Amino acid sequence: YEGLARDGFWQGEIWNRRKSGEVFVEWVTISAVRDGRGQVTHYVAAFSDITERRKAEEKIHQLAFYDPLTNLPNRVLLADRCHYALSTAQRNGQSVALMFLDLDNFKTLNDTRGHDVGDLLLQQTATRLTACVRAEDTVARLGGDEFVILLTEISDTTACEEVLERMLSTIRQPIQITGKVTTRVSTSIGVTTYPTDNSPPSVLLEHADQAMYRAKRSGKNRWAFYKA
């Protein structure tokens, strides 16, 4: 290491492997030992297994930014990605779409089939929504049966509508919950787009939510764009 040769000291993390084959993380400190003439005679290294600490840090990060049921980004991470997407779109003259999605009649299904079935349905919905968008887009869960989709770098509303139709069709497909038990749900989606709607992220989310309720009032199983 250059720092060790220059300063006679280095510390950092390294990945190591136990005899059992298990990989673990070590914090290593290496110090040079010099003789009376200042010449390096040998090095002393101290090792500390920090695998559990790293796991704890990763768990804290996961709880802070991801929904524990679906592993989707939560409201905090969504807000951060929205700010970044809008600043990038403003700088590059691009468009961004924010979609607010709510499953139709989810409460009834959750109450009659049980919360375990409801949770499985939400997990399946998360998987299906993620498959409908690109890797650079974001699917987040706010809570309950509320999901938000952030589409970046969209060319026009036609591209947005194609994603909306794909999501409606995908969500309507029968979902096998356990064994022979299957269920089918639909969804209502509200959409707003930047820069047509030149609002801050929190207001964009409110506008998409308003559009979603308009879609529900219009008969559910459909999407609607925000209208000021």
Short mmCIF file of C-alpha atoms in Angstrom, two decimals:
data_model
loop_
_atom_site.label_atom_id
_atom_site.label_comp_id
_atom_site.label_asym_id
_atom_site.label_seq_id
_atom_site.Cartn_x
_atom_site.Cartn_y
_atom_site.Cartn_z
CA TYR A 1 0.00 0.00 0.00
CA GLU A 2 1.34 3.45 -0.91
CA GLY A 3 0.25 4.96 2.41
CA LEU A 4 2.09 2.27 4.35
CA ALA A 5 5.30 2.82 2.40
CA ARG A 6 5.07 6.59 2.71
CA ASP A 7 3.77 7.03 6.26
CA GLY A 8 4.61 3.73 7.90
CA PHE A 9 0.96 3.25 8.83
CA TRP A 10 -2.21 1.96 7.18
CA GLN A 11 -5.67 0.97 8.36
CA GLY A 12 -8.79 -0.16 6.57
CA GLU A 13 -11.22 -2.96 5.85
CA ILE A 14 -10.32 -6.17 4.08
CA TRP A 15 -12.32 -9.25 3.15
CA ASN A 16 -10.94 -12.51 4.47
CA ARG A 17 -11.99 -16.15 4.45
CA ARG A 18 -12.11 -18.58 7.36
CA LYS A 19 -10.94 -22.18 7.05
CA SER A 20 -14.60 -23.17 6.78
CA GLY A 21 -14.88 -21.04 3.64
CA GLU A 22 -16.98 -18.35 5.32
CA VAL A 23 -16.15 -14.83 4.15
CA PHE A 24 -15.85 -12.15 6.83
CA VAL A 25 -14.79 -8.51 7.18
CA GLU A 26 -11.72 -7.45 9.13
CA TRP A 27 -10.52 -4.04 10.29
CA VAL A 28 -6.76 -4.08 9.88
CA THR A 29 -4.17 -1.70 11.33
CA ILE A 30 -0.58 -2.04 10.11
CA SER A 31 2.31 -0.08 11.64
CA ALA A 32 5.97 -0.01 10.65
CA VAL A 33 8.59 -0.70 13.30
CA ARG A 34 11.93 1.10 12.75
CA ASP A 35 15.40 0.65 14.18
CA GLY A 36 17.65 3.33 15.62
CA ARG A 37 18.63 4.49 12.13
CA GLY A 38 15.01 4.92 11.08
CA GLN A 39 15.01 1.89 8.82
CA VAL A 40 11.94 -0.34 8.75
CA THR A 41 12.73 -3.67 10.33
CA HIS A 42 9.26 -5.19 10.31
CA TYR A 43 5.55 -4.46 10.46
CA VAL A 44 3.00 -5.11 13.18
CA ALA A 45 -0.59 -5.81 12.19
CA ALA A 46 -3.69 -5.89 14.36
CA PHE A 47 -6.85 -7.57 13.13
CA SER A 48 -10.41 -7.13 14.36
CA ASP A 49 -13.43 -9.04 13.06
CA ILE A 50 -16.12 -6.42 12.30
CA THR A 51 -18.56 -8.69 10.47
CA GLU A 52 -21.31 -8.32 13.06
CA ARG A 53 -20.86 -4.54 13.20
CA ARG A 54 -21.11 -4.35 9.42
CA LYS A 55 -24.27 -6.48 9.46
CA ALA A 56 -25.78 -4.20 12.09
CA GLU A 57 -24.94 -1.12 10.02
CA GLU A 58 -26.49 -2.68 6.92
CA LYS A 59 -29.63 -3.57 8.88
CA ILE A 60 -29.95 -0.01 10.17
CA HIS A 61 -29.54 1.31 6.62
CA GLN A 62 -32.14 -1.16 5.34
CA LEU A 63 -34.66 -0.13 8.00
CA ALA A 64 -34.02 3.56 7.37
CA PHE A 65 -34.49 3.53 3.61
CA TYR A 66 -36.43 0.38 2.63
CA ASP A 67 -39.86 -1.04 3.35
CA PRO A 68 -39.42 -4.19 5.47
CA LEU A 69 -42.29 -6.11 3.82
CA THR A 70 -41.43 -5.61 0.14
CA ASN A 71 -37.80 -4.41 0.28
CA LEU A 72 -38.83 -1.50 -1.94
CA PRO A 73 -37.55 2.03 -1.24
CA ASN A 74 -39.61 3.76 1.43
CA ARG A 75 -40.85 7.36 1.60
CA VAL A 76 -37.46 8.70 2.76
CA LEU A 77 -35.47 7.15 -0.09
CA LEU A 78 -38.20 8.05 -2.60
CA ALA A 79 -37.98 11.72 -1.58
CA ASP A 80 -34.22 11.67 -2.06
CA ARG A 81 -34.52 10.09 -5.52
CA CYS A 82 -37.26 12.54 -6.50
CA HIS A 83 -35.06 15.52 -5.63
CA TYR A 84 -32.19 14.05 -7.62
CA ALA A 85 -34.40 13.17 -10.62
CA LEU A 86 -35.95 16.65 -10.76
CA SER A 87 -32.61 18.45 -10.50
CA THR A 88 -31.20 16.23 -13.25
CA ALA A 89 -34.28 16.76 -15.43
CA GLN A 90 -34.10 20.53 -14.96
CA ARG A 91 -30.42 20.58 -15.87
CA ASN A 92 -30.80 18.35 -18.95
CA GLY A 93 -34.21 19.50 -20.16
CA GLN A 94 -35.84 16.12 -19.50
CA SER A 95 -39.23 15.00 -18.20
CA VAL A 96 -40.11 12.99 -15.10
CA ALA A 97 -43.34 11.18 -14.22
CA LEU A 98 -44.59 10.45 -10.73
CA MET A 99 -47.31 7.80 -10.39
CA PHE A 100 -49.38 7.12 -7.26
CA LEU A 101 -50.88 3.62 -7.25
CA ASP A 102 -53.50 2.16 -4.92
CA LEU A 103 -54.95 -1.35 -5.12
CA ASP A 104 -58.72 -1.41 -5.61
CA ASN A 105 -60.72 -2.90 -2.73
CA PHE A 106 -57.58 -4.04 -0.93
CA LYS A 107 -59.05 -3.38 2.52
CA THR A 108 -61.96 -5.73 1.82
CA LEU A 109 -59.61 -8.49 0.64
CA ASN A 110 -57.31 -7.92 3.61
CA ASP A 111 -60.21 -8.14 6.07
CA THR A 112 -61.84 -11.23 4.51
CA ARG A 113 -58.74 -13.25 3.52
CA GLY A 114 -56.52 -12.21 6.42
CA HIS A 115 -53.44 -10.07 6.80
CA ASP A 116 -51.07 -12.87 5.81
CA VAL A 117 -52.76 -13.11 2.42
CA GLY A 118 -52.75 -9.32 2.19
CA ASP A 119 -49.00 -9.20 2.85
CA LEU A 120 -48.32 -11.84 0.20
CA LEU A 121 -50.42 -9.87 -2.26
CA LEU A 122 -48.43 -6.71 -1.53
CA GLN A 123 -45.17 -8.57 -2.05
CA GLN A 124 -46.41 -9.98 -5.37
CA THR A 125 -47.56 -6.51 -6.40
CA ALA A 126 -44.13 -5.08 -5.61
CA THR A 127 -42.47 -7.74 -7.77
CA ARG A 128 -44.86 -7.17 -10.67
CA LEU A 129 -44.52 -3.39 -10.60
CA THR A 130 -40.74 -3.61 -10.56
CA ALA A 131 -40.88 -5.83 -13.64
CA CYS A 132 -42.91 -3.15 -15.47
CA VAL A 133 -40.27 -0.43 -15.29
CA ARG A 134 -36.62 0.09 -16.14
CA ALA A 135 -33.72 -0.43 -13.76
CA GLU A 136 -33.18 3.34 -13.53
CA ASP A 137 -36.79 3.94 -12.43
CA THR A 138 -38.00 3.61 -8.84
CA VAL A 139 -40.88 1.63 -7.36
CA ALA A 140 -41.51 2.61 -3.74
CA ARG A 141 -44.04 1.60 -1.09
CA LEU A 142 -45.39 4.32 1.16
CA GLY A 143 -47.41 1.97 3.36
CA GLY A 144 -50.58 -0.09 3.20
CA ASP A 145 -51.40 -0.71 -0.46
CA GLU A 146 -49.94 2.61 -1.65
CA PHE A 147 -47.09 2.46 -4.14
CA VAL A 148 -45.30 5.23 -6.01
CA ILE A 149 -43.46 4.85 -9.30
CA LEU A 150 -40.87 7.41 -10.38
CA LEU A 151 -40.05 7.37 -14.09
CA THR A 152 -36.98 9.34 -15.13
CA GLU A 153 -35.92 10.62 -18.54
CA ILE A 154 -39.25 10.01 -20.27
CA SER A 155 -39.64 11.33 -23.81
CA ASP A 156 -43.36 12.13 -23.80
CA THR A 157 -46.73 11.16 -22.30
CA THR A 158 -47.06 8.31 -24.82
CA ALA A 159 -44.11 6.52 -23.22
CA CYS A 160 -45.71 7.13 -19.85
CA GLU A 161 -49.06 5.73 -21.00
CA GLU A 162 -47.38 2.55 -22.26
CA VAL A 163 -46.01 1.91 -18.77
CA LEU A 164 -49.41 2.66 -17.23
CA GLU A 165 -51.20 0.17 -19.48
CA ARG A 166 -48.54 -2.44 -18.77
CA MET A 167 -49.00 -1.99 -15.03
CA LEU A 168 -52.81 -2.20 -15.22
CA SER A 169 -52.59 -5.40 -17.24
CA THR A 170 -49.91 -6.95 -15.03
CA ILE A 171 -51.69 -6.22 -11.75
CA ARG A 172 -54.95 -7.72 -13.09
CA GLN A 173 -53.34 -11.11 -13.68
CA PRO A 174 -54.38 -13.81 -11.15
CA ILE A 175 -52.01 -14.13 -8.21
CA GLN A 176 -51.46 -17.49 -6.55
CA ILE A 177 -51.25 -16.86 -2.83
CA THR A 178 -50.92 -20.30 -1.24
CA GLY A 179 -51.42 -23.70 -2.84
CA LYS A 180 -54.63 -23.55 -4.88
CA VAL A 181 -55.73 -20.20 -3.43
CA THR A 182 -55.63 -17.47 -6.06
CA THR A 183 -56.91 -13.94 -6.07
CA ARG A 184 -57.23 -11.12 -8.55
CA VAL A 185 -57.09 -7.38 -7.94
CA SER A 186 -57.02 -4.23 -10.01
CA THR A 187 -55.45 -0.87 -9.40
CA SER A 188 -56.06 2.83 -9.87
CA ILE A 189 -53.14 5.07 -10.79
CA GLY A 190 -52.72 8.83 -10.69
CA VAL A 191 -49.98 10.55 -12.68
CA THR A 192 -48.34 13.93 -12.80
CA THR A 193 -45.37 14.91 -14.96
CA TYR A 194 -42.56 17.42 -14.63
CA PRO A 195 -41.99 20.06 -16.03
CA THR A 196 -45.67 20.33 -17.03
CA ASP A 197 -46.35 20.24 -13.31
CA ASN A 198 -43.48 22.38 -12.02
CA SER A 199 -44.04 21.67 -8.32
CA PRO A 200 -41.64 20.51 -5.57
CA PRO A 201 -41.51 16.74 -4.92
CA SER A 202 -43.93 16.73 -1.97
CA VAL A 203 -46.54 18.63 -3.98
CA LEU A 204 -46.02 16.41 -7.03
CA LEU A 205 -46.83 13.44 -4.80
CA GLU A 206 -50.01 15.15 -3.60
CA HIS A 207 -51.04 15.88 -7.19
CA ALA A 208 -50.47 12.27 -8.24
CA ASP A 209 -52.51 11.17 -5.22
CA GLN A 210 -55.37 13.48 -6.26
CA ALA A 211 -55.27 12.08 -9.78
CA MET A 212 -55.40 8.53 -8.38
CA TYR A 213 -58.61 9.30 -6.48
CA ARG A 214 -60.09 10.75 -9.66
CA ALA A 215 -59.30 7.43 -11.38
CA LYS A 216 -61.08 5.56 -8.57
CA ARG A 217 -64.14 7.81 -8.83
CA SER A 218 -64.21 7.16 -12.57
CA GLY A 219 -64.65 3.42 -12.05
CA LYS A 220 -61.29 2.05 -10.83
CA ASN A 221 -58.94 -0.18 -12.81
CA ARG A 222 -57.69 2.84 -14.76
CA TRP A 223 -55.26 5.74 -14.69
CA ALA A 224 -55.73 9.50 -14.74
CA PHE A 225 -53.40 12.46 -15.22
CA TYR A 226 -53.37 15.34 -12.77
CA LYS A 227 -55.34 18.40 -13.86
CA ALA A 228 -54.74 21.70 -12.11
#
